[in-house]
Short mmCIF file of C-alpha atoms in Angstrom, two decimals:
data_model
loop_
_atom_site.label_atom_id
_atom_site.label_comp_id
_atom_site.label_asym_id
_atom_site.label_seq_id
_atom_site.Cartn_x
_atom_site.Cartn_y
_atom_site.Cartn_z
CA MET A 75 -160.01 145.76 8.88
CA LEU A 76 -158.49 143.51 6.47
CA ARG A 77 -155.55 142.84 8.75
CA LEU A 78 -158.32 142.07 11.50
CA ILE A 79 -160.01 139.49 9.20
CA ASN A 80 -156.84 137.71 8.32
CA THR A 81 -155.82 137.65 12.00
CA LEU A 82 -159.12 135.89 13.02
CA THR A 83 -158.84 133.58 10.11
CA ILE A 84 -155.48 132.47 11.08
CA SER A 85 -156.57 132.34 14.76
CA TYR A 86 -159.38 130.03 13.70
CA LEU A 87 -157.34 127.75 11.78
CA VAL A 88 -154.88 127.43 14.46
CA ALA A 89 -157.55 126.74 17.07
CA VAL A 90 -158.99 124.02 14.33
CA ILE A 91 -155.64 122.36 14.17
CA VAL A 92 -155.10 122.31 18.09
CA SER A 93 -158.37 121.04 18.73
CA THR A 94 -158.04 118.25 16.03
CA TYR A 95 -154.69 117.08 17.58
CA ALA A 96 -155.11 117.89 21.24
CA LYS A 97 -156.28 114.44 22.02
CA VAL A 98 -152.52 113.14 21.25
CA GLU A 99 -149.61 114.12 23.42
CA TYR A 100 -146.11 113.34 22.48
CA ASP A 101 -143.00 113.04 24.46
CA ILE A 102 -139.41 113.25 23.24
CA VAL A 103 -136.56 111.59 25.03
CA GLU A 104 -132.70 111.89 24.19
CA THR A 105 -131.14 108.48 24.36
CA SER A 106 -127.59 107.42 23.33
CA SER A 107 -128.87 106.69 19.86
CA GLY A 108 -130.80 110.09 19.34
CA LEU A 109 -133.80 111.81 20.07
CA VAL A 110 -137.26 109.30 20.15
CA ARG A 111 -140.68 110.52 20.09
CA GLY A 112 -143.37 108.51 22.02
CA ARG A 113 -146.91 109.13 22.62
CA LEU A 114 -149.20 109.24 25.60
CA ASP A 115 -151.73 106.58 25.82
CA GLN A 116 -154.32 105.38 28.26
CA TYR A 117 -155.97 102.15 29.63
CA LYS A 118 -158.64 102.45 31.99
CA SER A 119 -157.31 104.87 34.57
CA THR A 120 -153.64 104.28 33.88
CA LYS A 121 -151.84 106.68 31.62
CA TYR A 122 -148.51 105.65 29.94
CA TYR A 123 -145.92 106.77 27.37
CA SER A 124 -145.32 104.39 24.71
CA TYR A 125 -142.03 104.28 22.54
CA LYS A 126 -142.42 101.65 20.02
CA GLY A 127 -140.01 100.17 17.26
CA ILE A 128 -136.79 101.86 18.44
CA PRO A 129 -133.66 100.44 16.56
CA TYR A 130 -131.05 98.83 18.96
CA ALA A 131 -129.00 97.33 16.22
CA GLU A 132 -128.08 97.76 12.45
CA SER A 133 -130.07 96.00 9.84
CA PRO A 134 -128.82 92.30 9.76
CA THR A 135 -128.95 92.23 5.93
CA GLY A 136 -126.21 91.33 3.41
CA SER A 137 -122.87 90.73 5.17
CA LEU A 138 -124.39 91.26 8.52
CA ARG A 139 -126.80 88.24 8.22
CA PHE A 140 -126.04 85.46 10.56
CA GLN A 141 -123.23 87.60 12.45
CA PRO A 142 -123.31 89.10 15.79
CA PRO A 143 -125.52 92.20 15.87
CA VAL A 144 -123.93 95.71 15.32
CA PRO A 145 -125.00 98.33 17.58
CA LYS A 146 -127.23 101.09 15.87
CA GLN A 147 -125.48 104.08 14.80
CA PRO A 148 -126.89 107.42 16.17
CA TRP A 149 -129.48 109.04 14.04
CA THR A 150 -130.03 112.85 13.44
CA GLY A 151 -133.13 114.47 13.96
CA VAL A 152 -136.34 112.78 16.10
CA TYR A 153 -136.94 109.09 15.49
CA ASN A 154 -140.85 108.67 15.46
CA ALA A 155 -141.47 105.78 17.88
CA THR A 156 -145.24 105.87 17.67
CA GLN A 157 -145.65 102.45 15.54
CA TYR A 158 -144.38 98.95 16.35
CA GLY A 159 -141.57 98.14 14.01
CA PRO A 160 -141.35 95.27 11.61
CA VAL A 161 -141.96 91.50 12.80
CA CYS A 162 -138.77 89.33 11.99
CA PRO A 163 -139.26 87.15 8.97
CA GLN A 164 -141.19 83.84 9.96
CA SER A 165 -143.08 81.20 8.48
CA VAL A 166 -145.69 80.51 10.79
CA TRP A 167 -148.29 82.36 12.92
CA ARG A 168 -150.58 84.93 11.38
CA TYR A 169 -148.50 88.05 10.48
CA LYS A 170 -148.94 89.36 7.26
CA ARG A 171 -145.76 89.57 5.13
CA GLU A 172 -146.00 93.17 4.63
CA GLN A 173 -145.59 93.40 8.56
CA MET A 174 -142.10 91.54 8.20
CA SER A 175 -138.72 92.69 7.60
CA GLU A 176 -135.20 91.46 8.15
CA ASP A 177 -134.41 94.95 9.64
CA CYS A 178 -136.67 93.83 12.73
CA LEU A 179 -134.00 94.42 15.62
CA VAL A 180 -136.10 96.78 17.65
CA LEU A 181 -137.57 97.13 21.00
CA ASN A 182 -140.77 98.86 22.67
CA ILE A 183 -140.85 100.73 25.93
CA PHE A 184 -144.02 101.40 27.81
CA VAL A 185 -143.74 104.13 31.00
CA PRO A 186 -146.69 104.38 33.38
CA VAL A 187 -147.29 108.01 34.37
CA THR A 188 -146.89 108.55 38.12
CA ASN A 189 -147.31 111.09 40.75
CA ASN A 190 -143.67 110.94 41.80
CA SER A 191 -141.61 111.64 38.63
CA ASP A 192 -138.44 111.66 40.53
CA LYS A 193 -138.69 107.99 41.68
CA LEU A 194 -137.19 105.49 39.20
CA LEU A 195 -139.32 102.64 38.40
CA PRO A 196 -138.62 98.77 38.25
CA VAL A 197 -138.31 97.33 34.76
CA VAL A 198 -139.51 94.31 33.22
CA VAL A 199 -138.00 93.16 29.89
CA ASN A 200 -140.17 90.61 28.08
CA ILE A 201 -138.61 88.01 25.79
CA HIS A 202 -141.36 86.57 23.58
CA GLY A 203 -142.05 83.02 23.09
CA GLY A 204 -142.71 81.10 19.94
CA GLY A 205 -140.18 78.08 19.79
CA PHE A 206 -137.57 80.52 18.04
CA ARG A 207 -139.53 80.44 15.14
CA THR A 208 -142.51 82.78 15.55
CA LEU A 209 -143.98 85.61 17.25
CA SER A 210 -142.94 89.10 18.12
CA GLY A 211 -142.30 91.78 20.76
CA ASP A 212 -145.49 93.83 19.50
CA SER A 213 -149.04 93.44 21.24
CA GLN A 214 -150.89 92.19 18.11
CA TYR A 215 -151.58 88.65 19.41
CA ILE A 216 -150.25 88.51 23.11
CA TYR A 217 -147.98 90.89 24.75
CA GLY A 218 -150.39 93.61 25.29
CA PRO A 219 -148.50 95.49 28.42
CA GLU A 220 -151.43 97.46 29.91
CA LEU A 221 -152.16 95.07 32.87
CA LEU A 222 -148.83 95.09 34.33
CA LEU A 223 -148.37 98.97 33.49
CA GLN A 224 -151.42 99.45 36.06
CA LYS A 225 -148.97 98.01 38.78
CA LEU A 226 -146.29 100.72 37.94
CA VAL A 227 -143.71 98.88 36.36
CA ILE A 228 -141.97 99.70 33.14
CA PHE A 229 -142.33 97.40 30.59
CA ILE A 230 -139.94 96.56 27.64
CA SER A 231 -140.35 94.15 24.89
CA VAL A 232 -137.83 93.12 22.37
CA ASN A 233 -137.42 91.59 18.84
CA PHE A 234 -134.82 89.22 17.90
CA SER A 235 -133.63 87.18 14.90
CA GLU A 236 -135.54 84.00 14.25
CA THR A 237 -134.81 80.97 11.76
CA ALA A 238 -130.85 82.20 11.99
CA THR A 239 -127.92 80.13 12.90
CA GLY A 240 -124.98 80.86 15.28
CA ASN A 241 -126.99 81.84 18.28
CA ALA A 242 -128.21 85.11 16.74
CA GLY A 243 -131.29 85.61 19.02
CA LEU A 244 -129.36 85.43 22.04
CA LYS A 245 -126.72 87.95 20.88
CA ASP A 246 -129.49 90.19 19.80
CA VAL A 247 -131.08 90.31 23.23
CA ILE A 248 -127.82 90.87 25.12
CA LEU A 249 -127.15 94.01 22.75
CA SER A 250 -130.68 95.36 23.49
CA LEU A 251 -130.11 94.80 27.26
CA LYS A 252 -126.79 96.83 26.85
CA TRP A 253 -128.96 99.66 24.98
CA ILE A 254 -131.75 99.23 27.93
CA CYS A 255 -128.94 99.71 30.69
CA LYS A 256 -127.42 102.60 28.98
CA ASN A 257 -130.71 104.41 28.42
CA ILE A 258 -133.48 103.36 30.72
CA ASP A 259 -132.76 106.27 33.23
CA LYS A 260 -133.99 108.55 30.52
CA PHE A 261 -137.42 106.73 30.46
CA ASN A 262 -137.54 107.01 34.41
CA GLY A 263 -136.38 103.30 34.78
CA ASP A 264 -134.03 101.90 37.44
CA LYS A 265 -130.99 99.97 35.63
CA ASN A 266 -130.48 98.32 39.10
CA LYS A 267 -134.05 96.87 39.12
CA ILE A 268 -134.11 95.01 35.58
CA THR A 269 -136.03 91.75 35.56
CA LEU A 270 -136.13 89.36 32.54
CA MET A 271 -139.43 87.86 31.84
CA GLY A 272 -139.92 85.10 29.45
CA HIS A 273 -142.57 82.28 28.64
CA SER A 274 -141.67 79.02 27.01
CA SER A 275 -138.86 79.57 24.54
CA GLY A 276 -138.73 83.12 25.95
CA ALA A 277 -137.78 81.34 29.27
CA SER A 278 -135.36 79.29 27.79
CA LEU A 279 -133.49 82.05 26.12
CA ILE A 280 -133.39 83.86 29.18
CA HIS A 281 -132.03 80.88 31.08
CA TYR A 282 -129.27 80.82 28.44
CA LEU A 283 -128.35 84.43 29.29
CA MET A 284 -127.96 83.20 32.81
CA LEU A 285 -125.32 80.63 31.64
CA THR A 286 -122.91 83.26 30.32
CA LYS A 287 -120.57 85.79 31.74
CA LYS A 288 -121.36 88.21 28.79
CA THR A 289 -124.42 89.28 30.52
CA THR A 290 -122.94 90.39 34.00
CA ASN A 291 -124.74 93.40 35.40
CA LEU A 292 -127.40 93.54 32.66
CA PHE A 293 -130.22 92.27 34.83
CA GLN A 294 -130.94 91.38 38.34
CA GLN A 295 -133.86 89.05 38.40
CA VAL A 296 -135.46 86.72 36.09
CA ILE A 297 -139.15 85.18 35.63
CA LEU A 298 -139.09 81.94 33.77
CA ILE A 299 -142.58 80.79 32.81
CA SER A 300 -142.58 76.96 31.39
CA GLY A 301 -139.25 76.86 30.26
CA SER A 302 -135.47 76.41 30.76
CA ALA A 303 -132.28 75.81 28.90
CA LEU A 304 -132.27 72.18 29.95
CA ASN A 305 -135.46 71.61 27.38
CA GLN A 306 -134.05 69.20 24.93
CA ARG A 307 -136.06 70.76 22.22
CA VAL A 308 -134.09 74.28 22.53
CA LEU A 309 -130.46 72.99 21.99
CA SER A 310 -129.31 71.89 18.62
CA ARG A 311 -127.23 68.82 18.70
CA TYR A 312 -126.57 68.98 14.97
CA PRO A 313 -126.43 72.48 13.91
CA THR A 314 -124.18 72.12 10.69
CA GLU A 315 -126.50 69.40 9.45
CA ILE A 316 -129.65 71.56 9.81
CA ALA A 317 -127.79 74.19 8.28
CA LEU A 318 -126.98 72.07 5.11
CA GLN A 319 -130.72 70.63 5.04
CA LEU A 320 -131.69 74.15 4.66
CA ALA A 321 -129.18 74.97 2.33
CA HIS A 322 -130.24 71.88 0.21
CA GLU A 323 -134.02 73.02 0.56
CA LEU A 324 -133.21 76.40 -0.91
CA GLY A 325 -131.23 74.69 -4.02
CA ILE A 326 -127.81 75.31 -2.82
CA GLN A 327 -125.36 72.30 -3.94
CA THR A 328 -124.01 71.19 -0.65
CA ASP A 329 -121.99 68.24 -2.03
CA SER A 330 -118.86 69.87 -3.42
CA ILE A 331 -118.58 73.54 -1.73
CA ASP A 332 -117.41 74.36 1.75
CA THR A 333 -119.51 75.69 4.49
CA SER A 334 -118.13 79.12 4.26
CA THR A 335 -119.29 79.46 0.73
CA ILE A 336 -122.67 78.06 1.65
CA LEU A 337 -122.96 80.65 4.41
CA LYS A 338 -122.18 83.41 1.65
CA THR A 339 -124.60 82.01 -0.68
CA LEU A 340 -127.35 82.23 2.19
CA THR A 341 -126.45 85.86 2.85
CA GLU A 342 -127.48 86.57 -0.75
CA ILE A 343 -130.91 84.90 -0.72
CA ASP A 344 -134.39 86.65 0.00
CA PRO A 345 -135.00 86.33 3.75
CA PHE A 346 -138.48 85.25 3.19
CA GLU A 347 -137.32 82.38 0.89
CA ILE A 348 -135.18 81.18 3.99
CA SER A 349 -137.88 81.27 6.50
CA ASP A 350 -140.37 79.58 4.16
CA SER A 351 -137.73 76.82 3.65
CA ASP A 352 -137.34 76.54 7.32
CA GLY A 353 -141.07 76.06 7.58
CA LYS A 354 -140.99 73.19 5.09
CA LEU A 355 -138.35 71.67 6.94
CA VAL A 356 -140.18 71.67 10.14
CA LEU A 357 -143.27 70.34 8.71
CA ALA A 358 -141.24 67.32 7.23
CA ASN A 359 -139.81 66.56 10.65
CA GLU A 360 -142.48 66.99 13.17
CA THR A 361 -144.59 64.27 14.52
CA ALA A 362 -148.06 63.86 16.09
CA LEU A 363 -146.21 64.14 19.46
CA GLN A 364 -144.00 67.05 18.96
CA THR A 365 -143.48 70.20 16.96
CA LEU A 366 -139.82 71.08 16.26
CA SER A 367 -137.92 74.02 15.87
CA LEU A 368 -134.66 73.76 13.79
CA PHE A 369 -132.85 76.99 14.63
CA VAL A 370 -132.57 77.04 18.38
CA PRO A 371 -129.49 77.82 20.33
CA ASN A 372 -126.35 75.52 19.78
CA ILE A 373 -123.06 75.02 21.40
CA GLU A 374 -120.29 77.04 19.92
CA ILE A 375 -116.61 76.81 19.40
CA SER A 376 -114.96 79.09 22.17
CA SER A 377 -114.13 82.54 20.68
CA SER A 378 -114.61 86.27 21.82
CA HIS A 379 -118.29 86.32 20.11
CA SER A 380 -119.40 82.66 21.51
CA ILE A 381 -122.20 82.61 24.11
CA LEU A 382 -122.59 78.86 24.71
CA ALA A 383 -119.31 76.99 24.92
CA GLU A 384 -120.47 73.78 26.73
CA HIS A 385 -123.68 72.08 27.46
CA PRO A 386 -126.11 73.84 29.45
CA LYS A 387 -126.59 70.99 32.13
CA PHE A 388 -122.74 71.08 32.76
CA ILE A 389 -123.04 74.85 33.30
CA VAL A 390 -125.91 74.51 35.72
CA LYS A 391 -124.17 71.78 37.78
CA GLU A 392 -121.07 74.10 38.07
CA GLY A 393 -122.91 77.06 39.11
CA LEU A 394 -124.66 79.80 37.10
CA PRO A 395 -122.43 82.76 35.94
CA GLN A 396 -125.48 85.14 36.62
CA ASN A 397 -126.58 84.07 40.19
CA VAL A 398 -129.73 86.11 40.26
CA ARG A 399 -133.14 85.84 41.99
CA VAL A 400 -135.49 83.41 40.09
CA LEU A 401 -139.11 83.04 40.09
CA THR A 402 -140.09 80.11 37.71
CA GLY A 403 -143.19 77.81 37.38
CA ILE A 404 -145.32 75.43 35.28
CA ASN A 405 -148.83 74.84 34.41
CA SER A 406 -150.74 71.54 35.63
CA MET A 407 -151.33 70.16 31.98
CA GLU A 408 -148.83 71.89 30.01
CA GLY A 409 -149.32 69.63 27.02
CA PHE A 410 -152.90 70.49 26.53
CA TYR A 411 -152.53 72.73 23.79
CA MET A 412 -151.40 69.56 21.81
CA TYR A 413 -154.94 68.11 22.28
CA PRO A 414 -156.64 69.23 18.90
CA ARG A 415 -153.40 68.27 17.14
CA ILE A 416 -153.42 64.85 18.54
CA MET A 417 -157.04 64.31 17.83
CA LYS A 418 -156.56 65.26 14.12
CA ARG A 419 -153.48 62.97 13.90
CA PHE A 420 -154.63 60.16 16.30
CA GLU A 421 -154.13 57.45 13.68
CA GLU A 422 -150.28 58.12 13.76
CA LEU A 423 -150.49 57.15 17.59
CA GLN A 424 -151.99 53.68 17.08
CA PHE A 425 -148.64 52.24 16.43
CA ILE A 426 -146.77 53.60 19.26
CA HIS A 427 -147.27 50.49 21.26
CA GLN A 428 -145.51 48.69 18.53
CA ASN A 429 -142.51 50.97 18.93
CA LYS A 430 -142.40 52.57 22.42
CA GLN A 431 -138.78 53.71 21.69
CA ILE A 432 -140.61 56.56 19.99
CA LEU A 433 -141.40 58.01 23.61
CA ILE A 434 -137.62 58.19 24.58
CA PRO A 435 -136.67 61.87 24.96
CA SER A 436 -134.38 62.68 22.14
CA ASP A 437 -131.36 63.78 24.33
CA ILE A 438 -131.17 60.09 25.43
CA GLU A 439 -129.10 58.67 22.93
CA TYR A 440 -129.37 55.03 23.16
CA PRO A 441 -128.79 52.96 19.74
CA LEU A 442 -132.17 52.30 18.22
CA ASN A 443 -133.51 48.71 18.99
CA SER A 444 -130.74 48.09 21.39
CA ARG A 445 -131.64 46.49 24.46
CA ASN A 446 -131.50 49.51 26.91
CA SER A 447 -133.62 51.43 24.14
CA ILE A 448 -136.45 48.87 24.03
CA GLU A 449 -136.42 48.39 27.87
CA LEU A 450 -136.58 52.08 28.45
CA GLY A 451 -139.54 52.45 26.11
CA ASP A 452 -141.41 49.85 27.51
CA LEU A 453 -140.98 51.42 30.96
CA ILE A 454 -142.00 54.90 29.98
CA PHE A 455 -145.09 53.43 28.16
CA LYS A 456 -145.96 51.33 31.34
CA PHE A 457 -145.39 54.34 33.72
CA TYR A 458 -147.90 56.57 31.63
CA PHE A 459 -150.32 54.04 30.50
CA LYS A 460 -150.34 51.60 33.22
CA ASN A 461 -151.82 48.12 32.12
CA ASP A 462 -153.36 49.52 28.81
CA SER A 463 -151.75 47.90 25.77
CA ARG A 464 -152.18 50.66 23.48
CA ILE A 465 -153.26 54.53 23.24
CA THR A 466 -156.74 54.97 22.82
CA HIS A 467 -159.17 57.92 22.93
CA TYR A 468 -160.02 57.03 26.55
CA ASN A 469 -156.38 57.19 27.86
CA SER A 470 -155.64 60.37 25.73
CA ASP A 471 -155.08 62.39 28.99
CA ARG A 472 -152.31 60.28 29.99
CA LEU A 473 -150.46 61.00 26.63
CA ILE A 474 -151.14 64.76 27.46
CA GLU A 475 -149.49 64.07 30.77
CA TYR A 476 -146.59 62.46 28.90
CA ILE A 477 -146.25 65.46 26.48
CA SER A 478 -146.38 67.75 29.60
CA ASP A 479 -143.74 66.03 31.44
CA ILE A 480 -141.28 65.24 28.52
CA ILE A 481 -141.17 68.88 26.87
CA TYR A 482 -141.94 71.11 29.93
CA VAL A 483 -142.31 69.93 33.50
CA TYR A 484 -139.15 67.47 33.50
CA ASN A 485 -136.49 70.19 32.24
CA VAL A 486 -137.92 72.68 34.69
CA ASP A 487 -138.05 70.60 37.91
CA LEU A 488 -134.48 69.17 36.95
CA TRP A 489 -132.80 72.58 36.61
CA THR A 490 -134.47 74.02 39.92
CA ARG A 491 -133.45 70.93 41.93
CA ILE A 492 -129.83 71.15 40.69
CA HIS A 493 -129.86 74.82 41.29
CA LYS A 494 -131.14 74.48 44.95
CA LEU A 495 -128.26 72.03 45.94
CA ARG A 496 -125.77 74.91 45.46
CA ARG A 497 -125.40 76.93 48.67
CA GLU A 498 -124.37 79.97 46.86
CA SER A 499 -127.69 80.16 44.91
CA ARG A 500 -130.00 83.15 45.21
CA GLU A 501 -133.58 82.90 46.12
CA LEU A 502 -135.45 80.76 43.77
CA TYR A 503 -139.59 80.63 43.94
CA PHE A 504 -141.54 77.92 42.32
CA TYR A 505 -145.39 78.13 41.62
CA GLU A 506 -147.75 75.93 39.80
CA PHE A 507 -150.55 77.36 37.84
CA GLU A 508 -153.60 75.35 37.80
CA PHE A 509 -156.73 77.90 37.38
CA ASP A 510 -158.87 76.91 34.63
CA GLY A 511 -160.88 80.19 34.11
CA ALA A 512 -162.25 82.62 31.45
CA LEU A 513 -159.14 84.22 30.56
CA ASN A 514 -156.94 80.87 29.80
CA TRP A 515 -155.42 81.89 26.63
CA ALA A 516 -154.43 78.57 25.00
CA LYS A 517 -157.68 76.92 25.69
CA LEU A 518 -159.47 80.05 23.94
CA MET A 519 -157.03 80.22 21.35
CA TYR A 520 -157.21 76.44 20.43
CA ASP A 521 -160.93 76.10 21.25
CA ILE A 522 -160.25 73.32 23.90
CA GLN A 523 -163.43 72.45 25.76
CA LYS A 524 -161.93 69.78 28.11
CA PRO A 525 -161.02 70.88 31.64
CA GLY A 526 -157.43 71.32 32.43
CA VAL A 527 -154.74 74.23 32.21
CA SER A 528 -152.65 74.19 29.24
CA HIS A 529 -149.15 75.62 28.10
CA ALA A 530 -149.68 79.47 27.67
CA ASP A 531 -153.04 79.70 29.58
CA GLU A 532 -151.57 81.92 32.35
CA LEU A 533 -150.52 84.60 29.55
CA GLY A 534 -154.33 85.83 29.74
CA TYR A 535 -153.57 86.75 33.59
CA LEU A 536 -150.51 88.75 32.50
CA PHE A 537 -151.04 90.42 29.23
CA LEU A 538 -153.97 92.00 27.40
CA THR A 539 -154.08 89.38 24.59
CA ASN A 540 -155.80 89.48 21.29
CA ILE A 541 -158.55 87.14 22.52
CA THR A 542 -159.07 88.20 26.06
CA LYS A 543 -159.07 92.12 25.65
CA ASN A 544 -162.55 91.98 24.63
CA ILE A 545 -163.88 90.05 27.55
CA ILE A 546 -161.82 90.87 30.31
CA ASP A 547 -164.31 93.40 31.58
CA SER A 548 -167.11 90.62 32.02
CA ILE A 549 -165.26 87.98 33.46
CA ASP A 550 -166.63 86.32 36.77
CA GLY A 551 -165.47 87.34 40.14
CA ARG A 552 -163.51 84.13 40.75
CA THR A 553 -161.37 84.85 37.36
CA ARG A 554 -161.11 88.34 38.32
CA LYS A 555 -159.54 87.43 41.80
CA ILE A 556 -156.94 85.15 40.31
CA LEU A 557 -156.23 87.76 37.36
CA ASN A 558 -155.44 90.19 40.30
CA THR A 559 -153.24 87.79 42.39
CA MET A 560 -151.40 86.79 39.21
CA LEU A 561 -150.45 90.39 38.55
CA GLU A 562 -149.76 91.27 42.05
CA PHE A 563 -147.66 88.27 42.77
CA THR A 564 -145.72 88.89 39.45
CA THR A 565 -145.10 92.63 40.02
CA ASN A 566 -144.32 92.14 43.54
CA PHE A 567 -141.27 90.01 42.64
CA VAL A 568 -140.35 92.60 39.95
CA LYS A 569 -140.52 95.22 42.70
CA TYR A 570 -138.97 93.65 45.78
CA GLY A 571 -137.42 90.38 44.68
#
């Protein structure tokens, strides 16, 4: 009788445990790095497995800081990939410091459940934006993958180093792509149908990956949203000087010691001190018209590790080493997200008519106050402000148009025109997004009430973002139609090219 009671008691406890955890289903995948545990999740009627925070590189700490990434050594046991990994150290945006770590080189894989488990799925690898300074591959703010998963594509997001010199972020992403190509078939993905997708600086980073032979066979297509490698803001012309400025901000004596000693000292400093100092330098150098990122890609001395050995414009003209299919586009008023900032600092703009050379793009290096510089400044001012003698609240829309062109539209238009002139170029599709609706992310984020379509507005039609996820079920029919069109348009390119 006692044995029966004990048996019943044990059976009851087992039943309680099973019922408690029955709602969570796990999946273990064997990768080249080791076993990875993911979990089954669901959005509406779409079930999918998520594998989060999978490390693809060793922690870039100590002597590995600022160096090319080192592949992750295989682990023993099962890696628990049910939580996002750390965010790379950064001085802006809204992540808490406890969410950050230098050991942040991880990727996240989301695999929709399909009726045909034998058919390999096309893969989207998303490279986040953020000006090479901020954001992450997680879904806390922008990159919720659920909408794309409904279209039965695998979605992968990648973390890479920021506020770091030597094209570290580019090299991180290349290593992550090698890991993906080696392992994606274990997740039911097709390594021959990999599309890189990036917005803003993420698009610029991907364009850089098209300019190097080191990415051969790592991807077949790209989606470049509002960005390219020809954007003058994403190529550092003076990387050594900027590194010395950072060292000085950190209290390192830069006059009497060589750069190798400075670099060694930087590897010993707390990473949060470095990111905070980077933030201070950015604030000290930005203007009402432009925010800056200091540690962006740069031209390197040619070596076995170098990614970019000449100016991107020359490589584009010569022909891209990675001649893949391209989907690229812009928004109708890219600079609109700057509107609140411009209104806040409008007094600074009152003096532009006295020194119109400020309007000249930074990659046009006319000597200040030279005849060419003065004449070009006058021409730019007249082109945008017509017969107005100064910038006012009444013509501020023209200022937004100038910012849109100078930061985003011109560089995208330029590289696509050059690309199309080459006969051997693969297919290139160009679009303009001009829908002003309920899911326009940037306008919601920055509380912009004026009509127009800003930089980053289309993200609400591709991702389940922090702002749009609570309103997406109640949007009007017109917005719903555009949402479905954007998702279909994007994933059709991913699937069929």
